[in-house]
Amino acid sequence: MEYDNIECVSSIDGLNEDEIHHHNLHHPNPHHGHHPFSSSKPHNATNNANNSNMVNNIVGATGITPATSVHELLECPVCTNSMYPPIHQCQNGHTLCSTCKARVHNQCPTCRSELGDIRCLALEKVAESLELPCKYYNLGCPEIFPYYSKLKHEAACNFRPYNCPYAGSECSVAGDIPFLVAHLRDDHKVDMHTGCTFNHRYVKSNPREVENATWMLTVFHSFGQYFCLHFEAFQLGMAPVYMAFLRFMGDEAEARNYSYSLEVGANGRKLTWEGTPRSIRDSHRKVRDSHDGLIIQRNMALFFSGGDRKELKLRVTGRVWKEQQNPDAGPCIQNLCS
């Protein structure tokens, strides 16, 4: 992908290096009111005795806390994910998940014996009795779930890491927002700006050679939050278009607290767009393909550029504001900048 011939010129002074600090991932470890590996079964004498015998039969006299040992036993030795029924075992008692059983060609990865179709029913019963913390508990999630409810929660947990919002690079980095801001600045060399208004000029020497995902990204810091301003050229069907849109570096519920507007124009004409920034939980491609932003046809973009229409010179202006609910007045009022 070639985008060296696009330059972004802003009227906003960039952030100084000391204004955005590089943060490593560090999060408080929440203190739960009870042990994170607790049982969801009734704690009468009969059940306690049965569960104790089952755990002791599986774990043995190891001197390790039984709940911790069972949790380790429920970890697949191949993929290290938690195992859910059916849990398979070889004739020597080594276990693995059903997904990995298909990948190891019916051979135990521990002792190399044939796996067959033996189920570890005892371990499946133990799993049913457990309540476990969300795997993002060290990132701040305080929730505890029955063993079989964990996966559904973790897929949508608000504390799960964010994927890098840098478009077109297939970047696999994930982390919290401070970490991603530093990553975008240091590794992707993204321009950083502060303030709730922006004024950018996009220049392309040969706008008739439009390739998919010719793009630019700028990060803005406003209202104590970070926003990603995307501008790119791509083919919409057979027509080349330019598109600008804003994404919020946070969850969707938080993103709805903000609004933004974009405007492009010249020669007494202008196009405007107003909307709500999309969360970076939604991928760049998902937002682009939904056309949720300011879309400019190439002919219109060249008209706005003026001159002989052989060079793209688009100036995109805009602003971000926070919607504040006024309990007396009812409707939302705008907090333009803070």
mmCIF file of N, CA, C and O in Angstrom, residues 95-189:
data_model
loop_
_atom_site.group_PDB
_atom_site.id
_atom_site.type_symbol
_atom_site.label_atom_id
_atom_site.label_comp_id
_atom_site.label_asym_id
_atom_site.label_seq_id
_atom_site.Cartn_x
_atom_site.Cartn_y
_atom_site.Cartn_z
ATOM 1 N N THR A 95 -5.773 -35.670 30.119
ATOM 2 C CA THR A 95 -6.962 -35.046 29.539
ATOM 3 C C THR A 95 -6.594 -33.987 28.502
ATOM 4 O O THR A 95 -5.495 -33.437 28.508
ATOM 5 N N LEU A 96 -7.571 -33.672 27.634
ATOM 6 C CA LEU A 96 -7.460 -32.563 26.692
ATOM 7 C C LEU A 96 -8.850 -32.233 26.180
ATOM 8 O O LEU A 96 -9.790 -33.029 26.312
ATOM 9 N N CYS A 97 -8.989 -31.034 25.593
ATOM 10 C CA CYS A 97 -10.305 -30.569 25.138
ATOM 11 C C CYS A 97 -10.677 -31.224 23.813
ATOM 12 O O CYS A 97 -9.831 -31.781 23.104
ATOM 13 N N SER A 98 -11.953 -31.127 23.467
ATOM 14 C CA SER A 98 -12.446 -31.783 22.254
ATOM 15 C C SER A 98 -11.868 -31.148 20.994
ATOM 16 O O SER A 98 -11.650 -31.827 19.982
ATOM 17 N N THR A 99 -11.601 -29.839 21.040
ATOM 18 C CA THR A 99 -11.027 -29.173 19.868
ATOM 19 C C THR A 99 -9.639 -29.705 19.577
ATOM 20 O O THR A 99 -9.286 -30.002 18.429
ATOM 21 N N CYS A 100 -8.830 -29.832 20.618
ATOM 22 C CA CYS A 100 -7.456 -30.301 20.423
ATOM 23 C C CYS A 100 -7.394 -31.796 20.122
ATOM 24 O O CYS A 100 -6.449 -32.271 19.493
ATOM 25 N N LYS A 101 -8.389 -32.554 20.570
ATOM 26 C CA LYS A 101 -8.402 -33.995 20.269
ATOM 27 C C LYS A 101 -8.408 -34.222 18.761
ATOM 28 O O LYS A 101 -7.732 -35.120 18.250
ATOM 29 N N ALA A 102 -9.146 -33.382 18.044
ATOM 30 C CA ALA A 102 -9.192 -33.528 16.589
ATOM 31 C C ALA A 102 -7.883 -33.105 15.933
ATOM 32 O O ALA A 102 -7.561 -33.541 14.820
ATOM 33 N N ARG A 103 -7.108 -32.274 16.642
ATOM 34 C CA ARG A 103 -5.868 -31.756 16.049
ATOM 35 C C ARG A 103 -4.659 -32.651 16.305
ATOM 36 O O ARG A 103 -3.642 -32.528 15.619
ATOM 37 N N VAL A 104 -4.754 -33.537 17.301
ATOM 38 C CA VAL A 104 -3.585 -34.372 17.640
ATOM 39 C C VAL A 104 -3.697 -35.766 17.029
ATOM 40 O O VAL A 104 -2.937 -36.669 17.397
ATOM 41 N N HIS A 105 -4.653 -35.950 16.110
ATOM 42 C CA HIS A 105 -4.797 -37.201 15.367
ATOM 43 C C HIS A 105 -4.954 -38.404 16.298
ATOM 44 O O HIS A 105 -4.323 -39.447 16.116
ATOM 45 N N ASN A 106 -5.808 -38.212 17.325
ATOM 46 C CA ASN A 106 -6.181 -39.298 18.241
ATOM 47 C C ASN A 106 -4.998 -39.860 19.015
ATOM 48 O O ASN A 106 -5.015 -41.012 19.458
ATOM 49 N N GLN A 107 -3.961 -39.043 19.195
ATOM 50 C CA GLN A 107 -2.788 -39.491 19.964
ATOM 51 C C GLN A 107 -2.591 -38.570 21.158
ATOM 52 O O GLN A 107 -2.555 -37.352 21.011
ATOM 53 N N CYS A 108 -2.480 -39.138 22.338
ATOM 54 C CA CYS A 108 -2.299 -38.334 23.547
ATOM 55 C C CYS A 108 -1.020 -37.519 23.441
ATOM 56 O O CYS A 108 0.061 -38.075 23.212
ATOM 57 N N PRO A 109 -1.099 -36.186 23.610
ATOM 58 C CA PRO A 109 0.109 -35.358 23.495
ATOM 59 C C PRO A 109 1.065 -35.519 24.663
ATOM 60 O O PRO A 109 2.210 -35.090 24.594
ATOM 61 N N THR A 110 0.608 -36.177 25.741
ATOM 62 C CA THR A 110 1.463 -36.351 26.919
ATOM 63 C C THR A 110 2.230 -37.667 26.881
ATOM 64 O O THR A 110 3.441 -37.705 27.057
ATOM 65 N N CYS A 111 1.497 -38.785 26.655
ATOM 66 C CA CYS A 111 2.158 -40.101 26.696
ATOM 67 C C CYS A 111 2.164 -40.809 25.337
ATOM 68 O O CYS A 111 2.699 -41.915 25.229
ATOM 69 N N ARG A 112 1.582 -40.185 24.321
ATOM 70 C CA ARG A 112 1.562 -40.717 22.949
ATOM 71 C C ARG A 112 0.724 -41.972 22.780
ATOM 72 O O ARG A 112 0.801 -42.633 21.745
ATOM 73 N N SER A 113 -0.063 -42.331 23.777
ATOM 74 C CA SER A 113 -0.929 -43.495 23.613
ATOM 75 C C SER A 113 -2.177 -43.092 22.831
ATOM 76 O O SER A 113 -2.475 -41.906 22.672
ATOM 77 N N GLU A 114 -2.945 -44.079 22.377
ATOM 78 C CA GLU A 114 -4.146 -43.796 21.602
ATOM 79 C C GLU A 114 -5.220 -43.228 22.513
ATOM 80 O O GLU A 114 -5.440 -43.709 23.629
ATOM 81 N N LEU A 115 -5.908 -42.201 22.036
ATOM 82 C CA LEU A 115 -6.912 -41.540 22.870
ATOM 83 C C LEU A 115 -8.225 -42.308 22.913
ATOM 84 O O LEU A 115 -8.826 -42.471 23.975
ATOM 85 N N GLY A 116 -8.701 -42.784 21.786
ATOM 86 C CA GLY A 116 -10.001 -43.434 21.767
ATOM 87 C C GLY A 116 -11.112 -42.425 22.014
ATOM 88 O O GLY A 116 -10.996 -41.242 21.698
ATOM 89 N N ASP A 117 -12.191 -42.891 22.624
ATOM 90 C CA ASP A 117 -13.347 -42.028 22.902
ATOM 91 C C ASP A 117 -13.712 -42.074 24.383
ATOM 92 O O ASP A 117 -14.880 -42.186 24.764
ATOM 93 N N ILE A 118 -12.710 -41.989 25.236
ATOM 94 C CA ILE A 118 -12.949 -42.037 26.679
ATOM 95 C C ILE A 118 -13.253 -40.631 27.183
ATOM 96 O O ILE A 118 -12.491 -39.696 26.918
ATOM 97 N N ARG A 119 -14.360 -40.479 27.914
ATOM 98 C CA ARG A 119 -14.715 -39.204 28.512
ATOM 99 C C ARG A 119 -14.244 -39.175 29.964
ATOM 100 O O ARG A 119 -14.349 -40.173 30.686
ATOM 101 N N CYS A 120 -13.785 -38.028 30.411
ATOM 102 C CA CYS A 120 -13.408 -37.851 31.815
ATOM 103 C C CYS A 120 -14.626 -37.275 32.547
ATOM 104 O O CYS A 120 -14.726 -36.065 32.788
ATOM 105 N N LEU A 121 -15.547 -38.140 32.890
ATOM 106 C CA LEU A 121 -16.817 -37.711 33.478
ATOM 107 C C LEU A 121 -16.616 -37.085 34.855
ATOM 108 O O LEU A 121 -17.340 -36.155 35.230
ATOM 109 N N ALA A 122 -15.655 -37.592 35.616
ATOM 110 C CA ALA A 122 -15.420 -37.040 36.958
ATOM 111 C C ALA A 122 -15.017 -35.580 36.878
ATOM 112 O O ALA A 122 -15.512 -34.736 37.636
ATOM 113 N N LEU A 123 -14.108 -35.250 35.944
ATOM 114 C CA LEU A 123 -13.649 -33.866 35.802
ATOM 115 C C LEU A 123 -14.781 -32.972 35.287
ATOM 116 O O LEU A 123 -14.893 -31.804 35.682
ATOM 117 N N GLU A 124 -15.634 -33.516 34.427
ATOM 118 C CA GLU A 124 -16.779 -32.741 33.957
ATOM 119 C C GLU A 124 -17.729 -32.426 35.100
ATOM 120 O O GLU A 124 -18.288 -31.322 35.178
ATOM 121 N N LYS A 125 -17.926 -33.384 36.034
ATOM 122 C CA LYS A 125 -18.779 -33.142 37.196
ATOM 123 C C LYS A 125 -18.188 -32.071 38.095
ATOM 124 O O LYS A 125 -18.897 -31.211 38.629
ATOM 125 N N VAL A 126 -16.873 -32.137 38.295
ATOM 126 C CA VAL A 126 -16.216 -31.138 39.130
ATOM 127 C C VAL A 126 -16.375 -29.745 38.509
ATOM 128 O O VAL A 126 -16.630 -28.762 39.198
ATOM 129 N N ALA A 127 -16.237 -29.665 37.190
ATOM 130 C CA ALA A 127 -16.361 -28.379 36.499
ATOM 131 C C ALA A 127 -17.729 -27.753 36.745
ATOM 132 O O ALA A 127 -17.860 -26.543 36.907
ATOM 133 N N GLU A 128 -18.771 -28.601 36.795
ATOM 134 C CA GLU A 128 -20.122 -28.091 37.001
ATOM 135 C C GLU A 128 -20.288 -27.437 38.368
ATOM 136 O O GLU A 128 -21.164 -26.591 38.562
ATOM 137 N N SER A 129 -19.474 -27.827 39.340
ATOM 138 C CA SER A 129 -19.630 -27.317 40.704
ATOM 139 C C SER A 129 -18.848 -26.023 40.951
ATOM 140 O O SER A 129 -18.970 -25.437 42.019
ATOM 141 N N LEU A 130 -18.057 -25.579 39.973
ATOM 142 C CA LEU A 130 -17.166 -24.448 40.209
ATOM 143 C C LEU A 130 -17.754 -23.122 39.762
ATOM 144 O O LEU A 130 -18.516 -23.057 38.805
ATOM 145 N N GLU A 131 -17.390 -22.079 40.487
ATOM 146 C CA GLU A 131 -17.581 -20.705 40.035
ATOM 147 C C GLU A 131 -16.200 -20.087 39.898
ATOM 148 O O GLU A 131 -15.366 -20.211 40.802
ATOM 149 N N LEU A 132 -15.964 -19.432 38.772
ATOM 150 C CA LEU A 132 -14.629 -18.916 38.475
ATOM 151 C C LEU A 132 -14.698 -17.435 38.115
ATOM 152 O O LEU A 132 -15.690 -16.960 37.570
ATOM 153 N N PRO A 133 -13.631 -16.701 38.396
ATOM 154 C CA PRO A 133 -13.600 -15.289 37.999
ATOM 155 C C PRO A 133 -13.403 -15.157 36.496
ATOM 156 O O PRO A 133 -12.852 -16.045 35.842
ATOM 157 N N CYS A 134 -13.879 -14.058 35.948
ATOM 158 C CA CYS A 134 -13.601 -13.722 34.556
ATOM 159 C C CYS A 134 -12.096 -13.723 34.327
ATOM 160 O O CYS A 134 -11.324 -13.322 35.202
ATOM 161 N N LYS A 135 -11.665 -14.160 33.163
ATOM 162 C CA LYS A 135 -10.222 -14.224 32.912
ATOM 163 C C LYS A 135 -9.586 -12.847 32.853
ATOM 164 O O LYS A 135 -8.358 -12.718 32.863
ATOM 165 N N TYR A 136 -10.419 -11.792 32.807
ATOM 166 C CA TYR A 136 -9.902 -10.423 32.814
ATOM 167 C C TYR A 136 -9.969 -9.813 34.215
ATOM 168 O O TYR A 136 -9.976 -8.602 34.356
ATOM 169 N N TYR A 137 -9.996 -10.658 35.246
ATOM 170 C CA TYR A 137 -10.095 -10.128 36.609
ATOM 171 C C TYR A 137 -8.873 -9.286 36.967
ATOM 172 O O TYR A 137 -8.976 -8.313 37.712
ATOM 173 N N ASN A 138 -7.711 -9.633 36.409
ATOM 174 C CA ASN A 138 -6.513 -8.826 36.696
ATOM 175 C C ASN A 138 -6.529 -7.492 35.944
ATOM 176 O O ASN A 138 -5.705 -6.619 36.214
ATOM 177 N N LEU A 139 -7.479 -7.321 35.013
ATOM 178 C CA LEU A 139 -7.645 -6.033 34.335
ATOM 179 C C LEU A 139 -8.764 -5.207 34.955
ATOM 180 O O LEU A 139 -9.066 -4.114 34.482
ATOM 181 N N GLY A 140 -9.396 -5.758 36.010
ATOM 182 C CA GLY A 140 -10.394 -4.984 36.742
ATOM 183 C C GLY A 140 -11.778 -5.581 36.800
ATOM 184 O O GLY A 140 -12.646 -5.055 37.499
ATOM 185 N N CYS A 141 -12.053 -6.674 36.084
ATOM 186 C CA CYS A 141 -13.397 -7.246 36.095
ATOM 187 C C CYS A 141 -13.640 -7.988 37.409
ATOM 188 O O CYS A 141 -12.911 -8.929 37.737
ATOM 189 N N PRO A 142 -14.664 -7.620 38.169
ATOM 190 C CA PRO A 142 -14.913 -8.262 39.464
ATOM 191 C C PRO A 142 -15.873 -9.450 39.382
ATOM 192 O O PRO A 142 -16.182 -10.063 40.403
ATOM 193 N N GLU A 143 -16.377 -9.784 38.190
ATOM 194 C CA GLU A 143 -17.449 -10.761 38.053
ATOM 195 C C GLU A 143 -16.950 -12.194 38.245
ATOM 196 O O GLU A 143 -15.828 -12.543 37.886
ATOM 197 N N ILE A 144 -17.826 -13.019 38.817
ATOM 198 C CA ILE A 144 -17.569 -14.444 39.012
ATOM 199 C C ILE A 144 -18.758 -15.210 38.442
ATOM 200 O O ILE A 144 -19.902 -14.832 38.661
ATOM 201 N N PHE A 145 -18.484 -16.284 37.697
ATOM 202 C CA PHE A 145 -19.543 -16.982 36.974
ATOM 203 C C PHE A 145 -19.428 -18.491 37.177
ATOM 204 O O PHE A 145 -18.332 -19.013 37.423
ATOM 205 N N PRO A 146 -20.545 -19.196 37.050
ATOM 206 C CA PRO A 146 -20.461 -20.653 36.945
ATOM 207 C C PRO A 146 -19.551 -21.014 35.771
ATOM 208 O O PRO A 146 -19.476 -20.293 34.774
ATOM 209 N N TYR A 147 -18.886 -22.122 35.927
ATOM 210 C CA TYR A 147 -17.850 -22.499 34.968
ATOM 211 C C TYR A 147 -18.327 -22.417 33.517
ATOM 212 O O TYR A 147 -17.620 -21.923 32.644
ATOM 213 N N TYR A 148 -19.568 -22.860 33.261
ATOM 214 C CA TYR A 148 -20.040 -22.937 31.882
ATOM 215 C C TYR A 148 -20.582 -21.605 31.367
ATOM 216 O O TYR A 148 -20.977 -21.508 30.214
ATOM 217 N N SER A 149 -20.630 -20.562 32.220
ATOM 218 C CA SER A 149 -21.108 -19.248 31.780
ATOM 219 C C SER A 149 -19.969 -18.290 31.481
ATOM 220 O O SER A 149 -20.206 -17.191 30.976
ATOM 221 N N LYS A 150 -18.757 -18.695 31.783
ATOM 222 C CA LYS A 150 -17.610 -17.796 31.634
ATOM 223 C C LYS A 150 -17.390 -17.341 30.198
ATOM 224 O O LYS A 150 -17.171 -16.153 29.936
ATOM 225 N N LEU A 151 -17.442 -18.252 29.262
ATOM 226 C CA LEU A 151 -17.093 -17.923 27.879
ATOM 227 C C LEU A 151 -18.000 -16.851 27.302
ATOM 228 O O LEU A 151 -17.526 -15.922 26.636
ATOM 229 N N LYS A 152 -19.303 -16.964 27.558
ATOM 230 C CA LYS A 152 -20.245 -15.988 27.019
ATOM 231 C C LYS A 152 -19.955 -14.602 27.573
ATOM 232 O O LYS A 152 -19.974 -13.605 26.844
ATOM 233 N N HIS A 153 -19.669 -14.514 28.878
ATOM 234 C CA HIS A 153 -19.353 -13.213 29.470
ATOM 235 C C HIS A 153 -18.048 -12.659 28.923
ATOM 236 O O HIS A 153 -17.967 -11.475 28.566
ATOM 237 N N GLU A 154 -17.020 -13.484 28.850
ATOM 238 C CA GLU A 154 -15.696 -13.002 28.455
ATOM 239 C C GLU A 154 -15.668 -12.469 27.026
ATOM 240 O O GLU A 154 -14.888 -11.589 26.697
ATOM 241 N N ALA A 155 -16.561 -12.993 26.172
ATOM 242 C CA ALA A 155 -16.610 -12.519 24.786
ATOM 243 C C ALA A 155 -17.068 -11.067 24.705
ATOM 244 O O ALA A 155 -16.746 -10.369 23.733
ATOM 245 N N ALA A 156 -17.807 -10.594 25.736
ATOM 246 C CA ALA A 156 -18.314 -9.218 25.710
ATOM 247 C C ALA A 156 -17.906 -8.429 26.946
ATOM 248 O O ALA A 156 -18.431 -7.345 27.187
ATOM 249 N N CYS A 157 -16.942 -8.920 27.702
ATOM 250 C CA CYS A 157 -16.540 -8.257 28.946
ATOM 251 C C CYS A 157 -15.999 -6.849 28.657
ATOM 252 O O CYS A 157 -15.179 -6.666 27.747
ATOM 253 N N ASN A 158 -16.464 -5.881 29.426
ATOM 254 C CA ASN A 158 -16.029 -4.496 29.221
ATOM 255 C C ASN A 158 -14.557 -4.294 29.560
ATOM 256 O O ASN A 158 -13.965 -3.282 29.173
ATOM 257 N N PHE A 159 -13.970 -5.239 30.293
ATOM 258 C CA PHE A 159 -12.572 -5.104 30.691
ATOM 259 C C PHE A 159 -11.625 -5.821 29.731
ATOM 260 O O PHE A 159 -10.410 -5.798 29.939
ATOM 261 N N ARG A 160 -12.170 -6.462 28.702
ATOM 262 C CA ARG A 160 -11.280 -7.168 27.767
ATOM 263 C C ARG A 160 -10.422 -6.143 27.017
ATOM 264 O O ARG A 160 -10.842 -5.003 26.817
ATOM 265 N N PRO A 161 -9.219 -6.525 26.608
ATOM 266 C CA PRO A 161 -8.336 -5.570 25.921
ATOM 267 C C PRO A 161 -8.924 -5.100 24.591
ATOM 268 O O PRO A 161 -9.730 -5.796 23.967
ATOM 269 N N TYR A 162 -8.507 -3.913 24.178
ATOM 270 C CA TYR A 162 -8.901 -3.364 22.882
ATOM 271 C C TYR A 162 -7.863 -3.756 21.835
ATOM 272 O O TYR A 162 -6.664 -3.814 22.124
ATOM 273 N N ASN A 163 -8.327 -3.985 20.610
ATOM 274 C CA ASN A 163 -7.406 -4.222 19.506
ATOM 275 C C ASN A 163 -6.872 -2.895 18.988
ATOM 276 O O ASN A 163 -7.537 -1.865 19.064
ATOM 277 N N CYS A 164 -5.679 -2.928 18.446
ATOM 278 C CA CYS A 164 -5.076 -1.724 17.877
ATOM 279 C C CYS A 164 -5.968 -1.175 16.771
ATOM 280 O O CYS A 164 -6.376 -1.908 15.864
ATOM 281 N N PRO A 165 -6.325 0.126 16.815
ATOM 282 C CA PRO A 165 -7.225 0.704 15.810
ATOM 283 C C PRO A 165 -6.539 1.132 14.529
ATOM 284 O O PRO A 165 -7.187 1.690 13.644
ATOM 285 N N TYR A 166 -5.239 0.858 14.410
ATOM 286 C CA TYR A 166 -4.513 1.283 13.214
ATOM 287 C C TYR A 166 -4.981 0.480 12.016
ATOM 288 O O TYR A 166 -4.912 -0.751 12.001
ATOM 289 N N ALA A 167 -5.472 1.149 10.983
ATOM 290 C CA ALA A 167 -6.117 0.476 9.855
ATOM 291 C C ALA A 167 -5.097 -0.044 8.851
ATOM 292 O O ALA A 167 -4.061 0.564 8.624
ATOM 293 N N GLY A 168 -5.428 -1.175 8.273
ATOM 294 C CA GLY A 168 -4.671 -1.652 7.126
ATOM 295 C C GLY A 168 -3.377 -2.365 7.424
ATOM 296 O O GLY A 168 -2.713 -2.847 6.521
ATOM 297 N N SER A 169 -2.990 -2.477 8.699
ATOM 298 C CA SER A 169 -1.683 -3.061 9.001
ATOM 299 C C SER A 169 -1.785 -4.469 9.570
ATOM 300 O O SER A 169 -0.770 -5.113 9.801
ATOM 301 N N GLU A 170 -3.013 -4.931 9.827
ATOM 302 C CA GLU A 170 -3.214 -6.233 10.462
ATOM 303 C C GLU A 170 -2.427 -6.319 11.760
ATOM 304 O O GLU A 170 -1.863 -7.365 12.095
ATOM 305 N N CYS A 171 -2.366 -5.231 12.488
ATOM 306 C CA CYS A 171 -1.616 -5.194 13.740
ATOM 307 C C CYS A 171 -2.324 -6.051 14.781
ATOM 308 O O CYS A 171 -3.535 -5.932 14.988
ATOM 309 N N SER A 172 -1.578 -6.915 15.451
ATOM 310 C CA SER A 172 -2.166 -7.844 16.423
ATOM 311 C C SER A 172 -2.040 -7.358 17.852
ATOM 312 O O SER A 172 -2.421 -8.064 18.789
ATOM 313 N N VAL A 173 -1.507 -6.161 18.061
ATOM 314 C CA VAL A 173 -1.320 -5.632 19.413
ATOM 315 C C VAL A 173 -2.676 -5.351 20.052
ATOM 316 O O VAL A 173 -3.599 -4.860 19.401
ATOM 317 N N ALA A 174 -2.806 -5.673 21.337
ATOM 318 C CA ALA A 174 -4.016 -5.382 22.103
ATOM 319 C C ALA A 174 -3.612 -4.914 23.490
ATOM 320 O O ALA A 174 -2.551 -5.276 23.998
ATOM 321 N N GLY A 175 -4.456 -4.098 24.095
ATOM 322 C CA GLY A 175 -4.161 -3.599 25.431
ATOM 323 C C GLY A 175 -5.190 -2.586 25.876
ATOM 324 O O GLY A 175 -6.225 -2.401 25.218
ATOM 325 N N ASP A 176 -4.922 -1.922 26.986
ATOM 326 C CA ASP A 176 -5.838 -0.884 27.438
ATOM 327 C C ASP A 176 -5.565 0.404 26.659
ATOM 328 O O ASP A 176 -4.648 0.476 25.834
ATOM 329 N N ILE A 177 -6.375 1.442 26.899
ATOM 330 C CA ILE A 177 -6.298 2.652 26.082
ATOM 331 C C ILE A 177 -4.956 3.374 26.237
ATOM 332 O O ILE A 177 -4.340 3.742 25.222
ATOM 333 N N PRO A 178 -4.455 3.610 27.458
ATOM 334 C CA PRO A 178 -3.145 4.281 27.565
ATOM 335 C C PRO A 178 -2.038 3.526 26.824
ATOM 336 O O PRO A 178 -1.179 4.136 26.177
ATOM 337 N N PHE A 179 -2.067 2.205 26.906
ATOM 338 C CA PHE A 179 -1.059 1.410 26.204
ATOM 339 C C PHE A 179 -1.182 1.579 24.697
ATOM 340 O O PHE A 179 -0.184 1.746 23.983
ATOM 341 N N LEU A 180 -2.424 1.559 24.171
ATOM 342 C CA LEU A 180 -2.619 1.685 22.724
ATOM 343 C C LEU A 180 -2.258 3.076 22.220
ATOM 344 O O LEU A 180 -1.750 3.223 21.109
ATOM 345 N N VAL A 181 -2.531 4.110 23.033
ATOM 346 C CA VAL A 181 -2.146 5.467 22.626
ATOM 347 C C VAL A 181 -0.635 5.542 22.449
ATOM 348 O O VAL A 181 -0.131 6.074 21.445
ATOM 349 N N ALA A 182 0.100 5.026 23.411
ATOM 350 C CA ALA A 182 1.566 5.024 23.310
ATOM 351 C C ALA A 182 2.030 4.165 22.138
ATOM 352 O O ALA A 182 2.984 4.516 21.430
ATOM 353 N N HIS A 183 1.360 3.044 21.925
ATOM 354 C CA HIS A 183 1.699 2.160 20.800
ATOM 355 C C HIS A 183 1.482 2.856 19.465
ATOM 356 O O HIS A 183 2.336 2.779 18.568
ATOM 357 N N LEU A 184 0.358 3.565 19.301
ATOM 358 C CA LEU A 184 0.083 4.284 18.061
ATOM 359 C C LEU A 184 1.125 5.369 17.816
ATOM 360 O O LEU A 184 1.594 5.567 16.694
ATOM 361 N N ARG A 185 1.492 6.069 18.881
ATOM 362 C CA ARG A 185 2.457 7.155 18.740
ATOM 363 C C ARG A 185 3.868 6.639 18.451
ATOM 364 O O ARG A 185 4.544 7.130 17.546
ATOM 365 N N ASP A 186 4.294 5.625 19.194
ATOM 366 C CA ASP A 186 5.691 5.190 19.116
ATOM 367 C C ASP A 186 5.948 4.179 17.999
ATOM 368 O O ASP A 186 6.995 4.211 17.366
ATOM 369 N N ASP A 187 5.008 3.276 17.784
ATOM 370 C CA ASP A 187 5.227 2.206 16.811
ATOM 371 C C ASP A 187 4.653 2.520 15.431
ATOM 372 O O ASP A 187 5.260 2.191 14.416
ATOM 373 N N HIS A 188 3.494 3.149 15.384
ATOM 374 C CA HIS A 188 2.880 3.489 14.096
ATOM 375 C C HIS A 188 3.145 4.938 13.685
ATOM 376 O O HIS A 188 2.742 5.341 12.589
ATOM 377 N N LYS A 189 3.777 5.712 14.567
ATOM 378 C CA LYS A 189 4.151 7.116 14.275
ATOM 379 C C LYS A 189 2.921 7.949 13.888
ATOM 380 O O LYS A 189 2.977 8.777 12.975
#
